[in-house]
């Protein structure tokens, strides 16, 4: 595996709301780990009706869900309660341990778990280290903290090579 390939997502989607969860359930997936900020809602926003409807829909299919965030507990817990999902705060992404703990909490493993997030160097890279199928979604809102703005510039370079490669599924 080349250096950049460790950051390549398995799949891309415009947003977390348009992923074909029904199809994926049919393929055997049973758990979905989500990032929150700029994946489900703009940074710092509470769970909205769209997020609540998504979680109802995927729970009704039979999925387990968990929010995996580097944020502090008050932010993550209130969002998790609003969408009836499990959560892990201060997860240490892109470290592998948070993803493994998330699967343990959901009762799933790498082969039947999906990860949905908006950042390559934290979300996707960490999930890939844990052997989880990844979906990279476009950030919901363009206004981001400066450290994320800088990471986005590097992400564009990685995605340039990803889109030119034969790794896309």
Coordinates of N, CA, C and O in Angstrom, one line a residue:
X1 N 0.8 -1.2 0.0 CA 0.0 0.0 0.0 C 0.9 1.2 0.0 O 1.8 1.4 0.8
X2 N 0.6 2.1 -0.9 CA 1.4 3.4 -1.0 C 1.0 4.3 0.2 O 0.0 4.1 0.9
X3 N 1.8 5.3 0.4 CA 1.6 6.2 1.6 C 0.2 6.8 1.6 O -0.5 6.8 2.6
X4 N -0.2 7.4 0.4 CA -1.5 8.0 0.4 C -2.7 7.1 0.5 O -3.8 7.5 1.0
X5 N -2.5 5.9 0.1 CA -3.6 4.9 0.0 C -4.2 4.6 1.4 O -5.4 4.3 1.5
X6 N -3.5 4.8 2.5 CA -4.0 4.6 3.8 C -5.1 5.5 4.1 O -5.9 5.3 5.1
X7 N -5.2 6.7 3.4 CA -6.2 7.7 3.7 C -7.4 7.5 2.7 O -8.4 8.3 2.9
X8 N -7.3 6.7 1.7 CA -8.4 6.6 0.7 C -9.6 6.0 1.3 O -9.6 4.9 1.9
X9 N -10.8 6.7 1.1 CA -12.0 6.1 1.6 C -12.4 4.9 0.7 O -12.0 4.8 -0.4
X10 N -13.2 4.0 1.2 CA -13.7 2.9 0.4 C -14.8 3.4 -0.5 O -14.9 2.9 -1.7
X11 N -15.6 4.4 -0.1 CA -16.7 4.9 -0.8 C -16.8 6.4 -0.5 O -16.4 6.9 0.5
X12 N -17.4 7.1 -1.4 CA -17.7 8.6 -1.2 C -19.2 8.7 -1.4 O -19.9 8.0 -2.2
X13 N -19.8 9.7 -0.7 CA -21.2 10.1 -0.8 C -21.3 11.6 -0.6 O -20.5 12.2 0.1
X14 N -22.3 12.2 -1.3 CA -22.5 13.6 -1.1 C -22.8 13.9 0.4 O -22.4 14.9 0.9
X15 N -23.6 13.1 1.0 CA -23.9 13.3 2.5 C -24.3 12.0 3.1 O -24.6 11.0 2.4
X16 N -24.4 12.0 4.4 CA -24.7 10.8 5.2 C -26.2 10.4 5.0 O -26.5 9.2 5.2
X17 N -27.0 11.3 4.5 CA -28.4 11.0 4.3 C -28.8 10.3 3.0 O -29.8 9.7 2.9
X18 N -27.8 10.2 2.1 CA -28.1 9.6 0.8 C -27.4 8.3 0.6 O -27.5 7.7 -0.5
X19 N -26.7 7.7 1.6 CA -26.1 6.4 1.5 C -27.2 5.4 1.5 O -28.2 5.5 2.2
X20 N -27.0 4.3 0.7 CA -28.0 3.3 0.5 C -27.9 2.3 1.6 O -27.5 1.1 1.4
X21 N -28.4 2.7 2.8 CA -28.3 1.8 4.0 C -29.1 0.5 3.8 O -28.7 -0.5 4.3
X22 N -30.2 0.6 3.1 CA -31.0 -0.6 2.9 C -30.2 -1.7 2.1 O -30.2 -2.8 2.5
X23 N -29.6 -1.2 1.1 CA -28.8 -2.1 0.2 C -27.6 -2.7 1.1 O -27.3 -3.9 1.0
X24 N -27.0 -1.8 1.8 CA -25.9 -2.3 2.7 C -26.3 -3.3 3.7 O -25.6 -4.2 4.0
X25 N -27.5 -3.1 4.3 CA -28.1 -4.0 5.2 C -28.2 -5.4 4.6 O -27.9 -6.4 5.1
X26 N -28.7 -5.4 3.3 CA -28.9 -6.6 2.5 C -27.5 -7.3 2.3 O -27.5 -8.5 2.1
X27 N -26.5 -6.5 2.3 CA -25.1 -7.1 2.1 C -24.5 -7.6 3.4 O -23.4 -8.1 3.4
X28 N -25.3 -7.4 4.5 CA -24.8 -8.0 5.8 C -24.3 -7.0 6.8 O -23.9 -7.4 7.9
X29 N -24.3 -5.7 6.5 CA -23.8 -4.7 7.5 C -24.9 -4.6 8.5 O -26.1 -4.6 8.3
X30 N -24.4 -4.5 9.8 CA -25.3 -4.4 10.9 C -25.0 -3.2 11.9 O -25.8 -3.0 12.8
X31 N -23.9 -2.6 11.7 CA -23.6 -1.4 12.6 C -23.1 -0.3 11.8 O -22.4 -0.5 10.8
X32 N -23.4 0.9 12.2 CA -22.9 2.2 11.6 C -22.4 3.1 12.7 O -23.1 3.4 13.6
X33 N -21.1 3.5 12.5 CA -20.5 4.4 13.4 C -20.4 5.7 12.6 O -20.0 5.8 11.4
X34 N -20.9 6.8 13.2 CA -21.0 8.1 12.6 C -20.1 9.1 13.4 O -20.1 9.1 14.6
X35 N -19.4 10.0 12.6 CA -18.9 11.2 13.1 C -20.1 12.1 13.3 O -21.1 11.9 12.6
X36 N -20.0 13.2 14.0 CA -21.2 14.1 14.2 C -21.0 15.4 13.4 O -21.7 15.7 12.4
X37 N -20.0 16.2 13.8 CA -19.8 17.6 13.3 C -19.4 17.6 11.8 O -18.4 17.0 11.4
X38 N -20.2 18.2 11.0 CA -20.0 18.4 9.6 C -20.2 17.1 8.8 O -20.1 17.0 7.6
X39 N -20.6 16.0 9.5 CA -21.1 14.8 8.9 C -22.6 14.7 8.9 O -23.2 14.4 7.9
X40 N -23.2 14.9 10.1 CA -24.6 14.8 10.3 C -25.3 16.2 10.4 O -26.4 16.4 10.0
X41 N -24.6 17.2 11.0 CA -25.0 18.5 11.2 C -23.8 19.5 11.1 O -22.7 19.0 11.2
X42 N -24.1 20.8 10.9 CA -23.0 21.7 11.0 C -22.3 21.7 12.3 O -22.9 21.3 13.3
X43 N -21.0 22.1 12.3 CA -20.2 22.0 13.5 C -20.9 22.6 14.7 O -21.3 23.8 14.7
X44 N -21.1 21.9 15.8 CA -21.7 22.4 17.0 C -23.2 22.4 17.1 O -23.7 22.7 18.1
X45 N -23.8 22.1 16.0 CA -25.3 22.2 15.9 C -25.9 21.0 16.6 O -25.4 19.9 16.6
X46 N -27.1 21.1 17.2 CA -27.8 20.0 17.8 C -28.4 19.1 16.7 O -28.4 19.5 15.6
X47 N -28.8 17.9 17.1 CA -29.5 17.0 16.2 C -30.7 17.6 15.7 O -31.5 18.1 16.5
X48 N -30.9 17.7 14.4 CA -32.1 18.2 13.8 C -33.1 17.1 13.4 O -32.8 15.9 13.6
X49 N -34.2 17.5 12.8 CA -35.2 16.5 12.4 C -34.7 15.6 11.4 O -35.0 14.4 11.4
X50 N -33.8 16.1 10.5 CA -33.3 15.2 9.4 C -32.4 14.1 10.1 O -32.5 12.9 9.7
X51 N -31.5 14.5 11.0 CA -30.7 13.5 11.7 C -31.5 12.5 12.5 O -31.3 11.3 12.4
X52 N -32.6 13.0 13.2 CA -33.4 12.1 14.0 C -34.2 11.1 13.0 O -34.3 9.9 13.3
X53 N -34.6 11.6 11.9 CA -35.3 10.7 10.9 C -34.4 9.7 10.4 O -34.7 8.5 10.2
X54 N -33.1 10.0 10.1 CA -32.1 9.1 9.6 C -31.9 8.0 10.6 O -31.9 6.8 10.2
X55 N -31.7 8.3 11.8 CA -31.5 7.3 12.8 C -32.7 6.4 13.1 O -32.5 5.2 13.2
X56 N -33.9 7.0 13.0 CA -35.1 6.2 13.1 C -35.1 5.2 12.0 O -35.4 4.0 12.2
X57 N -34.9 5.7 10.8 CA -34.9 4.8 9.6 C -33.9 3.7 9.7 O -34.3 2.5 9.4
X58 N -32.7 4.0 10.1 CA -31.7 2.9 10.1 C -31.9 1.9 11.3 O -31.6 0.7 11.2
X59 N -32.4 2.5 12.4 CA -32.7 1.6 13.5 C -33.9 0.7 13.1 O -33.9 -0.5 13.5
X60 N -34.9 1.2 12.4 CA -36.0 0.3 12.0 C -35.5 -0.8 11.1 O -36.2 -1.8 11.0
X61 N -34.5 -0.6 10.3 CA -33.9 -1.6 9.5 C -33.2 -2.7 10.3 O -33.1 -3.8 9.8
X62 N -32.8 -2.4 11.5 CA -32.1 -3.4 12.3 C -30.7 -3.0 12.6 O -29.9 -3.8 13.3
X63 N -30.2 -1.9 12.2 CA -28.8 -1.4 12.5 C -28.6 -1.0 13.9 O -29.5 -0.4 14.6
X64 N -27.4 -1.3 14.5 CA -26.9 -0.6 15.7 C -26.2 0.6 15.2 O -25.6 0.6 14.2
X65 N -26.3 1.7 16.0 CA -25.6 2.9 15.7 C -24.8 3.4 16.9 O -25.1 3.2 18.0
X66 N -23.7 4.1 16.5 CA -22.9 4.7 17.6 C -22.2 6.0 17.0 O -21.8 6.0 15.9
X67 N -22.2 7.0 17.9 CA -21.5 8.3 17.5 C -20.1 8.2 18.1 O -19.9 8.0 19.3
X68 N -19.1 8.4 17.2 CA -17.7 8.4 17.6 C -17.1 9.8 17.4 O -17.0 10.2 16.2
X69 N -16.8 10.5 18.5 CA -16.4 11.9 18.3 C -15.2 12.2 19.2 O -15.1 11.7 20.3
X70 N -14.4 13.1 18.8 CA -13.3 13.6 19.6 C -13.7 14.8 20.5 O -12.9 15.3 21.3
X71 N -15.0 15.1 20.4 CA -15.6 16.2 21.2 C -15.7 15.7 22.7 O -15.6 14.6 23.0
X72 N -16.0 16.7 23.5 CA -16.3 16.4 25.0 C -17.6 15.8 25.1 O -18.5 15.9 24.3
X73 N -17.8 15.2 26.3 CA -19.1 14.5 26.6 C -20.4 15.3 26.4 O -21.3 14.7 25.8
X74 N -20.5 16.5 27.0 CA -21.8 17.2 26.9 C -22.3 17.3 25.4 O -23.5 17.0 25.1
X75 N -21.4 17.6 24.5 CA -21.8 17.7 23.1 C -22.2 16.4 22.5 O -23.3 16.3 21.9
X76 N -21.5 15.3 22.8 CA -21.7 14.0 22.1 C -22.9 13.4 22.8 O -23.8 12.8 22.1
X77 N -23.0 13.4 24.1 CA -24.1 12.8 24.9 C -25.5 13.4 24.4 O -26.4 12.7 24.2
X78 N -25.6 14.7 24.4 CA -26.9 15.3 24.0 C -27.3 15.0 22.6 O -28.5 14.7 22.3
X79 N -26.3 14.9 21.7 CA -26.7 14.5 20.3 C -27.1 13.1 20.3 O -28.1 12.7 19.7
X80 N -26.4 12.2 21.0 CA -26.7 10.8 21.0 C -28.1 10.5 21.6 O -28.8 9.7 21.1
X81 N -28.4 11.2 22.6 CA -29.8 11.1 23.2 C -30.8 11.5 22.3 O -31.9 10.9 22.2
X82 N -30.6 12.5 21.5 CA -31.6 13.0 20.5 C -31.8 12.0 19.4 O -32.9 12.1 18.8
X83 N -30.8 11.2 19.0 CA -31.0 10.2 17.9 C -31.0 8.8 18.4 O -31.0 7.9 17.6
X84 N -31.1 8.6 19.7 CA -31.1 7.2 20.3 C -30.0 6.4 19.9 O -30.2 5.2 19.5
X85 N -28.7 6.9 19.9 CA -27.6 6.1 19.5 C -26.6 6.0 20.7 O -26.6 6.9 21.6
X86 N -25.8 5.0 20.7 CA -24.7 5.0 21.6 C -23.6 6.0 21.3 O -23.7 6.6 20.2
X87 N -22.7 6.2 22.2 CA -21.6 7.2 21.9 C -20.3 6.9 22.6 O -20.3 6.3 23.6
X88 N -19.3 7.5 22.0 CA -18.0 7.5 22.6 C -17.5 8.9 22.4 O -17.4 9.4 21.3
X89 N -17.1 9.6 23.5 CA -16.6 11.0 23.4 C -15.1 10.9 23.6 O -14.5 9.9 24.1
X90 N -14.4 12.0 23.2 CA -12.9 12.1 23.3 C -12.3 10.7 22.8 O -11.6 10.1 23.5
X91 N -12.8 10.4 21.6 CA -12.5 9.0 21.1 C -11.0 8.8 20.6 O -10.6 7.7 20.4
X92 N -10.3 9.9 20.5 CA -8.9 9.7 20.1 C -8.7 9.4 18.6 O -7.7 8.7 18.3
X93 N -9.7 9.7 17.8 CA -9.5 9.5 16.3 C -8.3 10.3 15.8 O -8.1 11.4 16.2
X94 N -7.4 9.7 15.0 CA -7.6 8.5 14.2 C -7.1 7.2 14.9 O -6.9 6.2 14.2
X95 N -6.9 7.2 16.2 CA -6.4 6.0 16.8 C -7.4 4.9 16.6 O -8.6 5.1 16.6
X96 N -7.0 3.7 16.6 CA -7.8 2.5 16.3 C -8.7 2.1 17.5 O -9.8 1.6 17.3
X97 N -8.3 2.4 18.7 CA -9.0 1.9 19.9 C -10.4 2.3 20.0 O -11.3 1.6 20.4
X98 N -10.7 3.6 19.6 CA -12.1 4.1 19.7 C -13.0 3.3 18.8 O -14.2 3.0 19.1
X99 N -12.5 3.0 17.6 CA -13.3 2.2 16.6 C -13.6 0.8 17.1 O -14.7 0.3 17.0
X100 N -12.6 0.2 17.7 CA -12.7 -1.2 18.2 C -13.7 -1.1 19.4 O -14.6 -2.0 19.4
X101 N -13.6 -0.2 20.3 CA -14.6 0.0 21.4 C -16.0 0.2 20.8 O -17.0 -0.4 21.4
X102 N -16.1 1.0 19.8 CA -17.4 1.2 19.2 C -18.1 -0.1 18.7 O -19.2 -0.3 18.9
X103 N -17.3 -0.9 18.0 CA -17.8 -2.2 17.5 C -18.2 -3.1 18.7 O -19.2 -3.8 18.6
X104 N -17.4 -3.1 19.7 CA -17.7 -3.9 20.9 C -19.0 -3.5 21.5 O -19.8 -4.3 21.8
X105 N -19.2 -2.2 21.6 CA -20.5 -1.7 22.2 C -21.7 -2.1 21.3 O -22.8 -2.3 21.8
X106 N -21.5 -2.1 20.0 CA -22.6 -2.4 19.1 C -22.8 -3.9 18.9 O -23.8 -4.4 18.3
X107 N -21.8 -4.7 19.3 CA -21.8 -6.1 19.0 C -21.5 -6.5 17.6 O -22.1 -7.5 17.1
X108 N -20.7 -5.7 16.9 CA -20.4 -5.9 15.5 C -18.9 -6.1 15.4 O -18.1 -5.9 16.3
X109 N -18.5 -6.4 14.2 CA -17.0 -6.5 13.9 C -16.7 -5.8 12.6 O -17.6 -5.2 11.9
X110 N -15.4 -5.8 12.2 CA -15.0 -5.0 11.0 C -15.8 -5.4 9.7 O -16.0 -4.6 8.9
X111 N -16.2 -6.7 9.6 CA -16.8 -7.1 8.4 C -18.3 -6.6 8.2 O -18.8 -6.7 7.1
X112 N -18.9 -6.3 9.4 CA -20.3 -5.9 9.2 C -20.6 -4.5 9.8 O -21.7 -4.2 10.2
X113 N -19.5 -3.7 9.9 CA -19.6 -2.3 10.4 C -19.2 -1.3 9.3 O -18.3 -1.5 8.5
X114 N -19.9 -0.2 9.3 CA -19.7 0.9 8.4 C -19.2 2.1 9.2 O -19.7 2.3 10.3
X115 N -18.4 3.0 8.6 CA -18.1 4.2 9.2 C -18.4 5.4 8.3 O -18.1 5.3 7.1
X116 N -19.1 6.4 8.8 CA -19.5 7.6 7.9 C -18.9 8.8 8.6 O -19.2 9.1 9.8
X117 N -18.0 9.5 7.8 CA -17.4 10.7 8.4 C -17.0 11.7 7.2 O -17.0 11.3 6.1
X118 N -16.6 12.9 7.6 CA -16.2 13.9 6.6 C -14.8 14.2 6.5 O -14.4 15.1 5.7
X119 N -13.9 13.6 7.4 CA -12.5 13.9 7.3 C -11.6 12.7 7.0 O -11.8 11.7 7.7
X120 N -10.7 12.9 6.1 CA -9.8 11.8 5.8 C -8.8 11.4 6.9 O -8.6 10.2 7.2
X121 N -8.2 12.4 7.5 CA -7.0 12.1 8.4 C -7.5 11.7 9.8 O -6.6 11.3 10.5
X122 N -8.7 11.9 10.1 CA -9.2 11.4 11.4 C -10.1 10.3 11.2 O -9.9 9.1 11.5
X123 N -11.3 10.6 10.6 CA -12.4 9.6 10.5 C -12.0 8.4 9.6 O -12.1 7.3 10.1
X124 N -11.7 8.7 8.4 CA -11.4 7.6 7.4 C -10.2 6.8 7.8 O -10.2 5.5 7.8
X125 N -9.1 7.5 8.1 CA -7.9 6.8 8.4 C -8.0 5.9 9.6 O -7.6 4.7 9.6
X126 N -8.7 6.4 10.7 CA -8.9 5.6 11.9 C -9.7 4.3 11.6 O -9.4 3.2 12.1
X127 N -10.8 4.5 10.9 CA -11.7 3.4 10.5 C -11.0 2.4 9.7 O -11.2 1.2 9.9
X128 N -10.2 2.8 8.8 CA -9.5 1.9 7.9 C -8.4 1.1 8.8 O -8.3 -0.1 8.5
X129 N -7.8 1.7 9.7 CA -6.9 1.0 10.6 C -7.6 -0.1 11.4 O -7.0 -1.1 11.8
X130 N -8.9 0.1 11.7 CA -9.7 -0.9 12.4 C -10.3 -1.9 11.5 O -11.1 -2.7 11.9
X131 N -10.1 -1.8 10.2 CA -10.6 -2.7 9.2 C -12.1 -2.5 8.8 O -12.7 -3.4 8.3
X132 N -12.6 -1.3 9.1 CA -14.0 -0.9 8.8 C -14.2 -0.3 7.4 O -13.4 0.5 7.0
X133 N -15.3 -0.7 6.8 CA -15.6 0.0 5.5 C -16.0 1.4 5.7 O -16.8 1.7 6.6
X134 N -15.4 2.3 4.9 CA -15.6 3.7 5.1 C -16.3 4.4 4.0 O -16.2 4.1 2.8
X135 N -17.1 5.4 4.5 CA -17.8 6.4 3.6 C -17.3 7.8 3.9 O -17.5 8.2 5.1
X136 N -16.7 8.4 3.0 CA -16.4 9.8 3.1 C -17.5 10.7 2.6 O -17.9 10.5 1.4
X137 N -18.0 11.6 3.4 CA -19.1 12.5 2.9 C -18.5 13.9 2.8 O -17.6 14.2 3.5
X138 N -19.2 14.7 2.0 CA -18.7 16.1 1.9 C -19.1 16.8 3.2 O -20.2 16.6 3.7
X139 N -18.3 17.8 3.7 CA -18.7 18.5 4.9 C -20.0 19.3 4.6 O -20.2 19.9 3.6
X140 N -20.8 19.3 5.6 CA -22.1 20.0 5.5 C -22.0 21.5 5.4 O -22.7 22.1 4.7
X141 N -21.1 22.0 6.2 CA -21.0 23.5 6.3 C -19.5 23.9 6.0 O -18.6 23.3 6.5
X142 N -19.3 25.0 5.2 CA -18.0 25.4 4.8 C -17.2 26.1 5.9 O -16.0 26.1 5.9
X143 N -17.9 26.6 6.9 CA -17.2 27.4 8.0 C -16.6 26.3 9.0 O -17.4 25.6 9.6
X144 N -15.3 26.3 9.1 CA -14.6 25.3 10.0 C -13.5 26.0 10.8 O -13.0 27.1 10.4
X145 N -13.1 25.3 11.8 CA -12.0 25.8 12.6 C -10.7 25.8 11.8 O -10.6 25.0 10.9
X146 N -9.7 26.7 12.1 CA -8.5 26.8 11.3 C -7.8 25.5 11.1 O -7.3 25.3 10.0
X147 N -7.6 24.7 12.1 CA -6.9 23.5 12.0 C -7.5 22.5 11.0 O -6.9 21.8 10.3
X148 N -8.9 22.6 10.9 CA -9.6 21.8 9.9 C -9.4 22.3 8.5 O -9.2 21.6 7.6
X149 N -9.4 23.7 8.4 CA -9.2 24.3 7.1 C -7.9 23.9 6.5 O -7.8 23.5 5.3
X150 N -6.9 23.8 7.4 CA -5.5 23.4 6.9 C -5.6 21.9 6.5 O -5.0 21.5 5.5
X151 N -6.2 21.1 7.3 CA -6.3 19.6 6.9 C -7.1 19.5 5.6 O -6.7 18.6 4.8
X152 N -8.1 20.3 5.3 CA -8.9 20.2 4.1 C -8.0 20.4 2.9 O -8.2 19.8 1.8
X153 N -7.0 21.3 3.0 CA -6.1 21.6 1.9 C -5.3 20.3 1.6 O -5.1 19.9 0.4
X154 N -4.8 19.6 2.6 CA -4.1 18.4 2.4 C -5.0 17.3 1.9 O -4.6 16.4 1.1
X155 N -6.3 17.2 2.4 CA -7.2 16.2 1.9 C -7.4 16.4 0.4 O -7.6 15.4 -0.3
X156 N -7.5 17.6 -0.1 CA -7.7 17.8 -1.5 C -6.6 17.1 -2.3 O -6.8 16.6 -3.4
X157 N -5.4 17.2 -1.8 CA -4.3 16.5 -2.5 C -4.5 15.0 -2.5 O -4.3 14.4 -3.6
X158 N -4.8 14.4 -1.4 CA -5.0 13.0 -1.3 C -6.2 12.6 -2.2 O -6.1 11.6 -3.0
X159 N -7.3 13.3 -2.2 CA -8.4 13.0 -3.0 C -8.1 13.1 -4.5 O -8.7 12.4 -5.3
X160 N -7.2 14.1 -4.9 CA -6.8 14.2 -6.3 C -6.2 12.9 -6.8 O -6.6 12.3 -7.8
X161 N -5.3 12.3 -6.0 CA -4.7 11.1 -6.4 C -5.7 9.9 -6.3 O -5.7 9.0 -7.1
X162 N -6.5 9.9 -5.3 CA -7.6 8.9 -5.1 C -8.5 8.8 -6.3 O -8.7 7.8 -6.9
X163 N -8.9 10.0 -6.8 CA -9.8 10.0 -7.9 C -9.1 9.6 -9.2 O -9.8 9.2 -10.2
X164 N -7.8 9.7 -9.3 CA -7.1 9.3 -10.5 C -6.7 7.8 -10.4 O -6.3 7.3 -11.4
X165 N -6.9 7.2 -9.2 CA -6.4 5.8 -9.1 C -7.5 4.8 -9.4 O -8.7 5.2 -9.7
X166 N -7.2 3.6 -9.4 CA -8.2 2.5 -9.6 C -8.8 2.0 -8.3 O -9.3 0.9 -8.3
X167 N -8.6 2.7 -7.2 CA -9.1 2.2 -5.9 C -10.5 2.5 -5.6 O -11.1 2.1 -4.7
X168 N -11.1 3.4 -6.5 CA -12.5 3.8 -6.3 C -13.4 2.6 -6.5 O -13.2 1.8 -7.4
X169 N -14.4 2.5 -5.6 CA -15.4 1.4 -5.7 C -16.7 1.9 -6.2 O -17.1 3.0 -6.0

